[in-house]
XYZ file of C-alpha atoms in Angstrom:
492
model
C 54.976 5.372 -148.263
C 55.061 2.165 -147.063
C 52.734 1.289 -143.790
C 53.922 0.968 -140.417
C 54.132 -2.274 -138.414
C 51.805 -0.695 -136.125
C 49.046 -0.485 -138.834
C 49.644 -3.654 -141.032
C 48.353 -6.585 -139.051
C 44.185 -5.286 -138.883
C 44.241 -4.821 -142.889
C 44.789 -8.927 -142.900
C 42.243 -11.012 -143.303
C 40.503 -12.543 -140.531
C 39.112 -15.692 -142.585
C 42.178 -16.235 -144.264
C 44.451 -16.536 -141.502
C 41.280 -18.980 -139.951
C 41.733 -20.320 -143.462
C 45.774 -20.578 -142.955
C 45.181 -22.511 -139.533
C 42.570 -25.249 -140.530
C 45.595 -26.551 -142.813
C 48.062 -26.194 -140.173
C 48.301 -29.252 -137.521
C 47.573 -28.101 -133.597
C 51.470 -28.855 -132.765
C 52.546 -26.572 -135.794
C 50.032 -23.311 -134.629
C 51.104 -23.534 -130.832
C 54.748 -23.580 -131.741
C 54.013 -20.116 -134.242
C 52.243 -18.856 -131.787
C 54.429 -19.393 -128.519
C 58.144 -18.900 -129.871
C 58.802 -15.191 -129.020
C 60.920 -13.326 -131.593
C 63.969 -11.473 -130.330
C 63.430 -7.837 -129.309
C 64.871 -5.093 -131.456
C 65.082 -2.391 -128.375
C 64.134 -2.962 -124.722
C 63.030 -0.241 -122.587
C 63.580 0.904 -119.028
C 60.907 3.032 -117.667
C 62.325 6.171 -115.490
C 60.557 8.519 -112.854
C 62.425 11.676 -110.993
C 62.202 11.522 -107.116
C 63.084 14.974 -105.387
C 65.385 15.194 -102.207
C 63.987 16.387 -98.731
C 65.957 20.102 -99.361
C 67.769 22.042 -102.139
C 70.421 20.046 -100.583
C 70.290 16.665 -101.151
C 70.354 14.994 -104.371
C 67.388 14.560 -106.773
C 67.737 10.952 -108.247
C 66.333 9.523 -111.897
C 64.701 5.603 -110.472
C 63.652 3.211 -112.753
C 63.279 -0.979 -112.176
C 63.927 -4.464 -113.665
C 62.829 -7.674 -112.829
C 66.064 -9.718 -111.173
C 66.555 -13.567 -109.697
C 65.151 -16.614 -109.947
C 61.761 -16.165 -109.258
C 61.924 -12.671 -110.676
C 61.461 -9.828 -108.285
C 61.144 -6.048 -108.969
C 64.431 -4.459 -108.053
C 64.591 -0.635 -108.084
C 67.779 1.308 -109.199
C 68.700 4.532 -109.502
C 70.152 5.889 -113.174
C 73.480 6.466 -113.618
C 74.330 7.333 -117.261
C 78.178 7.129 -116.860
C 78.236 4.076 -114.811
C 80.061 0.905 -115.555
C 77.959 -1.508 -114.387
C 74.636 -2.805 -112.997
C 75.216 -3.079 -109.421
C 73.428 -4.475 -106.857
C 73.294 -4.499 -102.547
C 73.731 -7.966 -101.646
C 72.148 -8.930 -98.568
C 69.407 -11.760 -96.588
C 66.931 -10.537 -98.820
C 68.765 -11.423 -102.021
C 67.271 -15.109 -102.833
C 68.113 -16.476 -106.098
C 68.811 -20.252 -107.475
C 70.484 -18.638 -110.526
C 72.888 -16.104 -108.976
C 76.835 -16.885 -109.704
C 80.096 -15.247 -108.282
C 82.901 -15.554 -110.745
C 86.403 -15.747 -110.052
C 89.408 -13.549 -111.131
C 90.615 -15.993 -113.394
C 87.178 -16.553 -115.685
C 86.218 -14.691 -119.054
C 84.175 -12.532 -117.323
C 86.064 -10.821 -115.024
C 88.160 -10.189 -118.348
C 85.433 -8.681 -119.984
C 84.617 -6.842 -116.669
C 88.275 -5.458 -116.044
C 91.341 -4.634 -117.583
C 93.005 -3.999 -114.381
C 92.687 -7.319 -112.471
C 95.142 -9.321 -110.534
C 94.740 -12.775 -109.490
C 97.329 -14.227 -107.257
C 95.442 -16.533 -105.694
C 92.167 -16.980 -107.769
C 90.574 -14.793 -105.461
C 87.139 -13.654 -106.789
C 86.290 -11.409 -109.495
C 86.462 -7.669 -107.320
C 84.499 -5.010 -109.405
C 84.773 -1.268 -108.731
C 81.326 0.028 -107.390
C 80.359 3.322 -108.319
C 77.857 5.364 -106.158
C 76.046 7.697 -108.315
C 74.840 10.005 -106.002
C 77.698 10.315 -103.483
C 80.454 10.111 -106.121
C 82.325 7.368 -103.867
C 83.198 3.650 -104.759
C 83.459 0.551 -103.081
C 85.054 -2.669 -104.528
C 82.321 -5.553 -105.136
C 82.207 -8.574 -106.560
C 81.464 -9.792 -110.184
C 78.292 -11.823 -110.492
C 75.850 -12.769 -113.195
C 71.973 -13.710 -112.683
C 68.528 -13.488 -114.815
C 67.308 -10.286 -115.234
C 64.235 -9.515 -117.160
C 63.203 -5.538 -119.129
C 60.016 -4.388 -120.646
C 60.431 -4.685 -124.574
C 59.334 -2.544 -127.119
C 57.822 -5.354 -129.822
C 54.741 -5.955 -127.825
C 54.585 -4.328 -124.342
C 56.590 -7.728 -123.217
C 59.289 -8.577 -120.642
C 62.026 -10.349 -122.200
C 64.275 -12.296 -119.715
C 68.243 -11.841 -120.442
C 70.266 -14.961 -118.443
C 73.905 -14.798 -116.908
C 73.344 -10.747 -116.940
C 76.681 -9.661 -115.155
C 76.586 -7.103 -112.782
C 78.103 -6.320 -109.354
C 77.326 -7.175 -106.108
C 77.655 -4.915 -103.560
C 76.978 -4.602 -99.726
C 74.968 -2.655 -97.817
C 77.257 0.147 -97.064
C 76.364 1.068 -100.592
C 72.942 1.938 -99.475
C 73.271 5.449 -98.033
C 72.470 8.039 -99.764
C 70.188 6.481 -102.202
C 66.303 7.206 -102.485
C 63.686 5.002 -99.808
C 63.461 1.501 -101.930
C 66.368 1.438 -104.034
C 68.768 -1.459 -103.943
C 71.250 0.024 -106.638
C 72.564 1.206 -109.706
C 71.727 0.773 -113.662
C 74.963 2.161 -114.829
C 74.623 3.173 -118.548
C 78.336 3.869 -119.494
C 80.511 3.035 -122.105
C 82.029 -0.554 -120.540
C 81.151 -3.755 -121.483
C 79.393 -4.736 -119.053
C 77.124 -1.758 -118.537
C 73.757 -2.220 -120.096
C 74.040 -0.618 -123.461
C 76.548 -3.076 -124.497
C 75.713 -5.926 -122.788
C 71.962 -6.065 -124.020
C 73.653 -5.188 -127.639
C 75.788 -8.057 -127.213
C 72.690 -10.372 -126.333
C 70.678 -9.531 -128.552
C 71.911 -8.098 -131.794
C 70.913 -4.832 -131.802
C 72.375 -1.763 -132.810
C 74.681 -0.294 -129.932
C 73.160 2.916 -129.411
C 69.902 4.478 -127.054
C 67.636 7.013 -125.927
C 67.546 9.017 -122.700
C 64.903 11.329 -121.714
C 64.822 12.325 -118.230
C 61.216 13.447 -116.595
C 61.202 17.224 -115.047
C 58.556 16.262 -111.927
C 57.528 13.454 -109.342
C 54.223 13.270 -111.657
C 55.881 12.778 -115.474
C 57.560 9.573 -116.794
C 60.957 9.286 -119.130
C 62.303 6.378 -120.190
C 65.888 4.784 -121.703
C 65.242 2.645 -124.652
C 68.560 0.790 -125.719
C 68.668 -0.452 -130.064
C 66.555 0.459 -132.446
C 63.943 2.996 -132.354
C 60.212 1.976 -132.639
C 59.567 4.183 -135.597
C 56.408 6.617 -136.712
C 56.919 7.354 -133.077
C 57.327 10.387 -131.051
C 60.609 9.642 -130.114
C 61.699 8.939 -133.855
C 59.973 12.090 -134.578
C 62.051 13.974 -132.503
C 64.525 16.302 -134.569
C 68.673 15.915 -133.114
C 71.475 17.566 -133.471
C 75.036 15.301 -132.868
C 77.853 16.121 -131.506
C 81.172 13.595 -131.271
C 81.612 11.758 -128.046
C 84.938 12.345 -126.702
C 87.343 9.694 -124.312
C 88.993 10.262 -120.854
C 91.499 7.400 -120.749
C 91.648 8.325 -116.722
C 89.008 7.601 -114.511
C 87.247 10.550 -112.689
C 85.457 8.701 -110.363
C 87.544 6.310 -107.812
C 89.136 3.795 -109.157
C 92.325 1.160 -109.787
C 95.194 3.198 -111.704
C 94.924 2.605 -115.349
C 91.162 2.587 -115.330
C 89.788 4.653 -118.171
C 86.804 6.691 -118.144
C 83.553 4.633 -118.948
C 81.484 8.243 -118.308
C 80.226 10.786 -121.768
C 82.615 13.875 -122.277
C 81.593 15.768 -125.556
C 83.296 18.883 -126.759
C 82.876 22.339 -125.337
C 84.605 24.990 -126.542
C 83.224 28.044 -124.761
C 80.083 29.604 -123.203
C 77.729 32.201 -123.829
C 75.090 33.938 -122.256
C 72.285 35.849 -124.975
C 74.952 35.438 -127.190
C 77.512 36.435 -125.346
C 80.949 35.074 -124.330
C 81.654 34.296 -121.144
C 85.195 34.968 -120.310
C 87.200 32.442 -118.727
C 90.571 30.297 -119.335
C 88.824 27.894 -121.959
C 91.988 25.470 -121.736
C 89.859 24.133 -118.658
C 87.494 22.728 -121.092
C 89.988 20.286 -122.740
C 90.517 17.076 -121.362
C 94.521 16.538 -120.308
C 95.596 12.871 -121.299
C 97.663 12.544 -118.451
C 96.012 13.659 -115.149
C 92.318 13.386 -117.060
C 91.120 16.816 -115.489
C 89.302 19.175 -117.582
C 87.022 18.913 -120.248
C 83.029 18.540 -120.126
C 80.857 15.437 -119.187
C 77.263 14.401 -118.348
C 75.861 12.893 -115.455
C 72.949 12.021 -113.595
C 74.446 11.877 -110.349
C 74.474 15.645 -110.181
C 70.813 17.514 -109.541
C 72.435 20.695 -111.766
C 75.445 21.574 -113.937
C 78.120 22.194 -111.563
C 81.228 24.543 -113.495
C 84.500 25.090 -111.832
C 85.251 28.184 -109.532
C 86.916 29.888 -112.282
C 84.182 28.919 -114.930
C 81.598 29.511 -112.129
C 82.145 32.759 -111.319
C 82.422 34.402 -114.318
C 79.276 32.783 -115.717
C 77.513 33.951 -112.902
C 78.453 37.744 -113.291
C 77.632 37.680 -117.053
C 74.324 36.147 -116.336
C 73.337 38.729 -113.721
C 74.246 41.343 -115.611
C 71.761 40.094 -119.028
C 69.122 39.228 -116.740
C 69.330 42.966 -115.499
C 69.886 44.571 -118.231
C 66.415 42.075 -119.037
C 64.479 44.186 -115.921
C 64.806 40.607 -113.411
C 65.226 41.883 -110.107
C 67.964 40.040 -108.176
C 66.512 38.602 -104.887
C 68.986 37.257 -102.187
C 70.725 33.644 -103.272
C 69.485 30.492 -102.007
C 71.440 27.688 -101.218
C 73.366 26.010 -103.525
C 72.716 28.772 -105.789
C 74.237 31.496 -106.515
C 72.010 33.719 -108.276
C 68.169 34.556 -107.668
C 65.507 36.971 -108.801
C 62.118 37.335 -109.128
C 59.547 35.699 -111.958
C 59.658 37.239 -115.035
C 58.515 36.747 -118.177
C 61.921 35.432 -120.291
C 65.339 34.836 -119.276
C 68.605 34.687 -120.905
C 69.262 31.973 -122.977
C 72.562 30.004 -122.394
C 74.420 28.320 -125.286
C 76.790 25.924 -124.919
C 79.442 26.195 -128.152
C 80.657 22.373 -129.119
C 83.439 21.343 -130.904
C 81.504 20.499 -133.642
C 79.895 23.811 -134.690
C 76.849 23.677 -133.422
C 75.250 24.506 -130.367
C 73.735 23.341 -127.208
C 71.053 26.003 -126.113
C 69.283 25.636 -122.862
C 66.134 28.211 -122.075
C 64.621 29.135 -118.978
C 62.809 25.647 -118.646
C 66.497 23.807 -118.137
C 68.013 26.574 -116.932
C 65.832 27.835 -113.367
C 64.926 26.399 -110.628
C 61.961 27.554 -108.648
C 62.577 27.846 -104.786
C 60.407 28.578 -101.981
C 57.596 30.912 -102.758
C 56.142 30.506 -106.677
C 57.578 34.095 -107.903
C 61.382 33.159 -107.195
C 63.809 31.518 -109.313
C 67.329 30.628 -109.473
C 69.890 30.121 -111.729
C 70.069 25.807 -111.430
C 74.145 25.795 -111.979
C 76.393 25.355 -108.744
C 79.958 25.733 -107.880
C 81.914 22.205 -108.559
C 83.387 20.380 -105.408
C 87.045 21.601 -105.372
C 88.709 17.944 -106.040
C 86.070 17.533 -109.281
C 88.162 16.547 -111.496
C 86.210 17.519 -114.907
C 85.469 21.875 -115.300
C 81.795 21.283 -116.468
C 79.752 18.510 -115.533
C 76.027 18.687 -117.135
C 73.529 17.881 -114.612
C 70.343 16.615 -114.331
C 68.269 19.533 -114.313
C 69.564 20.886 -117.645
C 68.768 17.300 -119.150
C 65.130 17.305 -118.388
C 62.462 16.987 -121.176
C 65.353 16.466 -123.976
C 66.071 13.320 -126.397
C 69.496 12.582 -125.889
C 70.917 9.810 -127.974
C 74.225 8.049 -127.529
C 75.570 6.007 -130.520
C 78.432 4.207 -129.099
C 79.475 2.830 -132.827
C 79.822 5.985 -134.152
C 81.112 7.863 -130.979
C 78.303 10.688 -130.822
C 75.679 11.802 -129.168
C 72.817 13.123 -130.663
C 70.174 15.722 -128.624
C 67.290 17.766 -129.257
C 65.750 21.092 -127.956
C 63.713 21.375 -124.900
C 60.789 19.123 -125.222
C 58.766 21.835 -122.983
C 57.595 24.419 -125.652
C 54.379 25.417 -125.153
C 53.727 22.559 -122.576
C 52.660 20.447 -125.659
C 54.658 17.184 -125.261
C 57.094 16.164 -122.420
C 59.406 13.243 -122.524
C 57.325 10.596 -125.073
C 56.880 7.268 -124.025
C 59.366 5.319 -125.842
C 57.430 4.334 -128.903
C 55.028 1.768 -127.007
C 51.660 3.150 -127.500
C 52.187 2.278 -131.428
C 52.753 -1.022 -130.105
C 49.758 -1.426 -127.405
C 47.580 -0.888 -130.285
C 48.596 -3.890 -132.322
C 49.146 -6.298 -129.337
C 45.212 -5.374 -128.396
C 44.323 -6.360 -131.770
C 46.572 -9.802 -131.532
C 45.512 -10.902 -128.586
C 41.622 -10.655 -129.727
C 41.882 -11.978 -133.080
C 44.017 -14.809 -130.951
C 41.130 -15.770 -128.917
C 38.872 -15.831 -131.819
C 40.957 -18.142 -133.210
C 40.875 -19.854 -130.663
C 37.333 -20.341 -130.580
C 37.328 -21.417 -134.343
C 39.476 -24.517 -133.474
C 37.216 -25.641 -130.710
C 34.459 -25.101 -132.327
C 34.854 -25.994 -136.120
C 31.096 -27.133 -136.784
C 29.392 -23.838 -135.829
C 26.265 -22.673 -137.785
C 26.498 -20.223 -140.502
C 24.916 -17.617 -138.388
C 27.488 -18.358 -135.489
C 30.260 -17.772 -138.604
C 29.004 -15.071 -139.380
C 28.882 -13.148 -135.791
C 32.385 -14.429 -135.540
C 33.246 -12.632 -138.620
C 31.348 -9.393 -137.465
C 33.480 -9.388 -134.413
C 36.771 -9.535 -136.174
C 35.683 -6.712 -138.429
C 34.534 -4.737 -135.032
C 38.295 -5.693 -133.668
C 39.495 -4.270 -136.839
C 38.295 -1.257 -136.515
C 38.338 -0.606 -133.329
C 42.315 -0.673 -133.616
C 42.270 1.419 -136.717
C 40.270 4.249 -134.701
C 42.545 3.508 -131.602
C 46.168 4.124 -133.701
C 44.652 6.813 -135.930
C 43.108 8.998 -132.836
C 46.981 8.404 -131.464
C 49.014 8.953 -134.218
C 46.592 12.406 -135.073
C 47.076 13.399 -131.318
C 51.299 12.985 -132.108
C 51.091 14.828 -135.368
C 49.525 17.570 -133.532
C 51.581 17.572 -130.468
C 55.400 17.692 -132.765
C 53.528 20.210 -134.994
C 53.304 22.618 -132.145
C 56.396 21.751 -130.903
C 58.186 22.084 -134.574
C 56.946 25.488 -134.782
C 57.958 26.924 -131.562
């Protein structure tokens, strides 16, 4: 088997690539060494913050670097928005920030609904996440800048479009966020815009952390491999289109949010019964059908859906000897800790199935020893039957390949508490940019100082061969700690 990038580099030669440089002129090295090579995935980093009650929404944050300078900006996730969007306001200084007008390519690219009868600028839909209201805002490009995966870098992405919103847009949003990384399926969201840049394959990884204390991450293109996340076994299902819009906006507007294929319910293998037309998407109005978001804390289901699949699950957990405690709000079914509870599969159009354990499936409330069943009743003007919240996302790989239309996911990542979400492939990385950056500065020191003794040679040589291994040891304690870790978790 051929050896991983991660591994590669410390098995060269530390006198020949001295040996390489003494016959390469000073202009010639600094070039090699400065020109950074395109990234083949970029990461976003993403942390859970909890609202004040069992009320209020439970957002997914993560942050980029923005403007010229670059500042941190923090946004919260939303996986079917359309855009990046961001509040406008005194504090936003940039020399590099641009409005574009209804007329230019980008508000093209941007919208297939525009009208420009008097060149007016470029108005852009703005989709709150949390509050499942829009705004119009404006089209606007600037620098942003996201941690890559090649070598624990930022790379810097210019005329980034996104929208610009005002500060009405604020409520409802976490202390310190300013916006919105919308991960949908337009253009100009950032799986296809950062595709577009740079080259890569149109496809990436979600894993949402299940606590204040863990870490997830989004890492759009191509996997780091002999990783945990490439490690992690899917199974796909298609991704299916909503040419209406669910959320508000102009008539015509398709959806830019996931729907995959449901085709019924069960609970311990059981059906649950309920008008399963509601889980097909009509063409016309665009109600129905199943979608995922992270704008909802838990899986809300329609009245109809709601209420039967709250009966059948009472009545397994029961017949399971889990005593039914009074419901707290938003739920609508609680008991008291027990040991296992029923397992709830989700049937897809494609055969196989989505099966969520007690991990994705509880919530624990108040005291430690009650629980609740973390689905709610949808608003009554939701448009789609099922929408898959955040809580039954948690501590799962879910990939979205928007060239082939399908989403890929795993099982929970919470067996056995032996791995949680991974961290995007970078540790494989960290290892080898150590390594560069000290064999760098002895290289360094061998071009200033080419008339050293032998014996200074020679402790120059002993510390590249200490380097050396000290990075072997460093990736093979990691990559035996990851073997062990998806062992355990390949078992369960």
């Amino acid at each position: 088997m051929a050896p991983s990038s991660s591994s590669t580099l410390p098995h060269f030669s530390l006198f020949s690539l001295i040996l390489l440089i003494s016959f390469s002129s000073p202009r010639t090295l600094v070039l090699a060494l400065s020109k950074p090579k395109p990234p083949n995935s970029l990461f976003l980093p993403i942390s859970k913050v909890d609202g004040t009650s069992l009320q209020t929404t439970t957002q997914y944050i993560t942050h980029i670097k923005q403007r010229t300078p670059l500042v941190p900006v923090n946004l919260t996730v939303d996986l079917g928005g359309r855009s990046l969007w961001v509040v406008i306001d005194d504090d936003y200084i940039s020399s590099t920030r641009t409005i574009h007008n209804c007329n230019s390519t980008q508000c093209k690219l941007a919208s297939r609904t525009r009208v420009c009868p008097f060149g007016d600028p470029c108005f852009l839909p703005i989709h709150h996440p949390t509050l499942d209201s829009s705004q119009v805002g404006s089209l606007c490009d600037d620098v942003i800048s996201l941690q890559s995966t090649n070598a624990n870098s930022y790379t810097t992405i210019p005329h980034y479009l996104f929208g610009c919103a005002t500060n009405y847009m604020i409520v409802g949003l976490a202390d310190g966020i300013t916006g919105a990384a919308g991960l949908g399926r337009s253009k100009i969201a950032l799986p296809l815009q950062l595709a577009s840049a740079f080259k890569f394959d149109k496809k990436f990884v979600v894993c949402l952390p299940s606590s204040t204390n863990a870490k997830g991450f989004v890492v759009f293109g191509n996997l780091v491999p002999n990783t945990a996340v490439s490690a992690v076994p899917l199974t796909y299902t298609p991704l299916l289109s909503n040419p209406v819009s669910t959320v508000p906006a102009p008539r015509g507007e398709p959806s830019y949010e996931y729907f995959i294929g449901v085709k019924s319910i069960t609970v311990n293998g059981k059906v649950v019964p309920f008008n399963t037309s509601l889980l097909s998407i009509d063409r016309k109005s665009g109600n129905g059908g199943t979608k995922i978001s992270t704008g909802h804390p838990y899986t809300a289901l329609k009245t109809e859906i709601y209420n039967a699949f709250i009966e059948a699950f009472v009545r397994e957990a029961e017949a399971m000897k889990l005593k039914r405690v009074a419901a707290v709000e938003p739920f609508g079914a609680c008991f008291r800790l027990g040991p296992a509870v029923p397992t709830i599969d989700f049937v897809l159009e494609s055969k196989n199935v989505w099966r969520m354990f007690g991990a994705n499936s509880m919530v624990k409330v108040g005291n430690n020893d009650v629980m609740c069943l973390g689905f709610v009743e949808g608003d009554y003007d939701e448009m789609t039957s099922v929408v898959i919240g955040g809580r039954q996302l948690e501590n799962i790989v879910l990939q979205f390949d928007l060239a082939s239309s399908k989403m890929g996911f795993s099982s929970t990542l919470l067996a056995n508490q032996t791995i949680l979400c991974p961290d995007g492939g970078l540790w494989s990385k960290r290892v080898t940019a150590e390594f560069i950056f000290a064999l760098l500065e002895l290289i360094r020191k061998a071009i200033d100082a080419p008339k050293k003794s032998d014996q200074e040679r020679e402790k120059t040589a002993k510390m590249g061969e200490h380097v050396e291994r000290k990075a072997q040891t460093s990736s093979y304690r990691k990559e035996k700690e990851l073997r062990k870790g998806i062992g355990a978790s390949k078992k369960w």
